[in-house]
Short mmCIF file of C-alpha atoms in Angstrom, two decimals:
data_model
loop_
_atom_site.label_atom_id
_atom_site.label_comp_id
_atom_site.label_asym_id
_atom_site.label_seq_id
_atom_site.Cartn_x
_atom_site.Cartn_y
_atom_site.Cartn_z
CA MET A 23 -41.63 -4.37 47.78
CA GLU A 24 -44.14 -2.48 45.69
CA ARG A 25 -41.48 -2.01 42.97
CA GLN A 26 -40.94 -5.77 42.83
CA HIS A 27 -44.70 -6.38 42.75
CA ASN A 28 -45.06 -3.92 39.79
CA PHE A 29 -42.16 -5.64 37.99
CA LEU A 30 -43.85 -9.04 38.36
CA ILE A 31 -47.16 -7.70 37.11
CA GLU A 32 -45.48 -6.19 34.03
CA LEU A 33 -43.48 -9.38 33.46
CA VAL A 34 -46.74 -11.42 33.37
CA ILE A 35 -48.44 -8.84 31.14
CA VAL A 36 -45.51 -8.81 28.66
CA GLY A 37 -45.48 -12.63 28.68
CA LEU A 38 -49.19 -12.77 27.93
CA GLY A 39 -48.87 -10.22 25.17
CA GLY A 40 -45.87 -12.09 23.70
CA GLY A 41 -47.88 -15.30 23.65
CA ILE A 42 -50.69 -13.54 21.79
CA GLY A 43 -48.34 -11.86 19.26
CA GLY A 44 -46.31 -15.03 18.70
CA SER A 45 -49.53 -17.03 18.17
CA MET A 46 -50.73 -14.47 15.63
CA ARG A 47 -47.49 -14.74 13.76
CA TYR A 48 -47.72 -18.52 13.77
CA ILE A 49 -51.30 -18.44 12.45
CA LEU A 50 -50.14 -16.22 9.55
CA SER A 51 -47.39 -18.75 8.76
CA LEU A 52 -50.12 -21.34 8.14
CA ILE A 53 -51.61 -19.44 5.21
CA PRO A 54 -51.43 -21.76 2.21
CA ILE A 55 -48.66 -21.00 -0.30
CA ILE A 56 -47.46 -17.67 1.16
CA GLY A 57 -47.20 -18.68 4.81
CA HIS A 58 -43.71 -20.15 4.49
CA MET A 59 -42.30 -17.61 2.08
CA PHE A 60 -39.86 -14.96 3.23
CA PHE A 61 -42.39 -12.32 2.12
CA ILE A 62 -44.78 -13.04 5.03
CA THR A 63 -42.08 -12.06 7.60
CA MET A 64 -41.57 -8.76 5.79
CA VAL A 65 -45.33 -8.06 5.82
CA ILE A 66 -45.53 -9.03 9.52
CA ASN A 67 -42.67 -6.63 10.30
CA TRP A 68 -44.34 -3.85 8.27
CA LEU A 69 -47.66 -4.43 10.04
CA GLY A 70 -45.90 -4.41 13.41
CA ALA A 71 -44.17 -1.12 12.59
CA LEU A 72 -47.48 0.42 11.50
CA LEU A 73 -49.34 -0.76 14.57
CA LEU A 74 -46.58 0.23 16.95
CA ALA A 75 -46.49 3.77 15.46
CA ILE A 76 -50.28 4.11 15.75
CA PHE A 77 -50.19 2.81 19.30
CA GLY A 78 -47.20 5.04 20.16
CA VAL A 79 -48.91 8.21 19.09
CA TYR A 80 -52.09 7.31 20.91
CA ILE A 81 -50.46 6.15 24.15
CA SER A 82 -48.28 9.28 24.32
CA GLN A 83 -51.50 11.27 24.74
CA VAL A 84 -53.00 9.11 27.49
CA SER A 85 -49.98 7.33 28.98
CA LYS A 86 -50.71 7.98 32.64
CA GLN A 87 -54.19 6.46 32.34
CA LEU A 88 -53.02 3.29 30.61
CA SER A 89 -49.76 2.39 32.42
CA LEU A 90 -49.92 -1.36 31.74
CA TRP A 91 -50.92 -1.13 28.08
CA PRO A 92 -47.51 -0.15 26.66
CA PRO A 93 -45.75 -3.21 27.95
CA PHE A 94 -48.69 -5.48 27.03
CA ILE A 95 -49.24 -4.21 23.48
CA GLY A 96 -45.82 -2.77 22.53
CA THR A 97 -43.32 -5.13 24.08
CA GLY A 98 -45.64 -8.10 24.40
CA ILE A 99 -48.05 -8.43 21.52
CA LEU A 100 -46.16 -6.48 18.86
CA GLY A 101 -42.78 -7.70 20.10
CA GLY A 102 -44.00 -11.29 19.90
CA PHE A 103 -45.65 -10.65 16.53
CA THR A 104 -42.71 -9.10 14.72
CA THR A 105 -39.50 -11.02 14.41
CA PHE A 106 -36.01 -9.72 13.80
CA SER A 107 -34.39 -13.13 14.22
CA ALA A 108 -36.58 -14.73 11.54
CA MET A 109 -35.78 -11.87 9.17
CA ILE A 110 -31.99 -12.33 9.72
CA LEU A 111 -32.30 -16.08 9.15
CA GLN A 112 -34.23 -15.51 5.92
CA ILE A 113 -31.70 -12.95 4.73
CA ASN A 114 -28.96 -15.52 5.28
CA GLN A 115 -30.91 -18.21 3.44
CA LEU A 116 -31.68 -15.86 0.51
CA ALA A 117 -28.04 -14.68 0.35
CA SER A 118 -26.85 -18.29 -0.01
CA HIS A 119 -28.80 -18.42 -3.27
CA ASN A 120 -28.87 -14.86 -4.57
CA TYR A 121 -27.31 -11.76 -3.04
CA LEU A 122 -29.45 -9.46 -5.13
CA ILE A 123 -32.73 -10.90 -3.80
CA ALA A 124 -31.33 -10.85 -0.22
CA GLY A 125 -30.31 -7.22 -0.64
CA GLY A 126 -33.69 -6.34 -2.06
CA TYR A 127 -35.40 -8.05 0.88
CA VAL A 128 -33.32 -6.04 3.35
CA PHE A 129 -34.03 -2.79 1.51
CA PHE A 130 -37.77 -3.36 1.14
CA THR A 131 -38.12 -4.53 4.74
CA ILE A 132 -36.45 -1.47 6.13
CA PHE A 133 -37.88 1.04 3.65
CA GLY A 134 -41.36 -0.41 4.02
CA GLY A 135 -41.05 -0.33 7.82
CA ILE A 136 -40.16 3.37 7.70
CA ILE A 137 -43.13 4.07 5.46
CA MET A 138 -45.42 2.14 7.78
CA VAL A 139 -44.19 4.09 10.80
CA ASN A 140 -44.97 7.37 9.09
CA ILE A 141 -48.40 6.16 8.00
CA GLY A 142 -49.00 4.83 11.52
CA ARG A 143 -48.16 8.19 13.08
CA LYS A 144 -50.64 9.94 10.83
CA ILE A 145 -53.36 7.42 11.65
CA GLY A 146 -52.54 7.68 15.36
CA LYS A 147 -52.86 11.49 15.23
CA GLN A 148 -56.24 11.13 13.51
CA PHE A 149 -57.42 8.78 16.26
CA ASP A 150 -56.29 11.28 18.84
CA GLU A 151 -58.29 14.06 17.14
CA VAL A 152 -61.42 11.89 16.97
CA ILE A 153 -61.16 11.01 20.66
CA LYS A 154 -60.83 14.66 21.71
#
């Protein structure tokens, strides 16, 4: 029974976080001129990778104390904020006009995400050193 109760709590927490992350993504889409361009999805995915890496390093140090934060922030907020499906749709749309631009978008999205994860890990380690 307790396992089911914990599952329901996590489900609600992930749902709340997803609502927050999805709302943040929607707000960014309203930015005049750039909000509807494919570039904004790439930036959102880069930012999500950066924040998830920072959070991942930090939470690995204090995971037992913050048991509900990983599903809320990682799966919920950042999962709702970043969007693989929108990226795939935009790649398809770009490819219908220009394969070179679509390929560049894929390359820069993935390469930029890897860079952001590495930067995020370094920032997360610095946070950990400051806290200690």
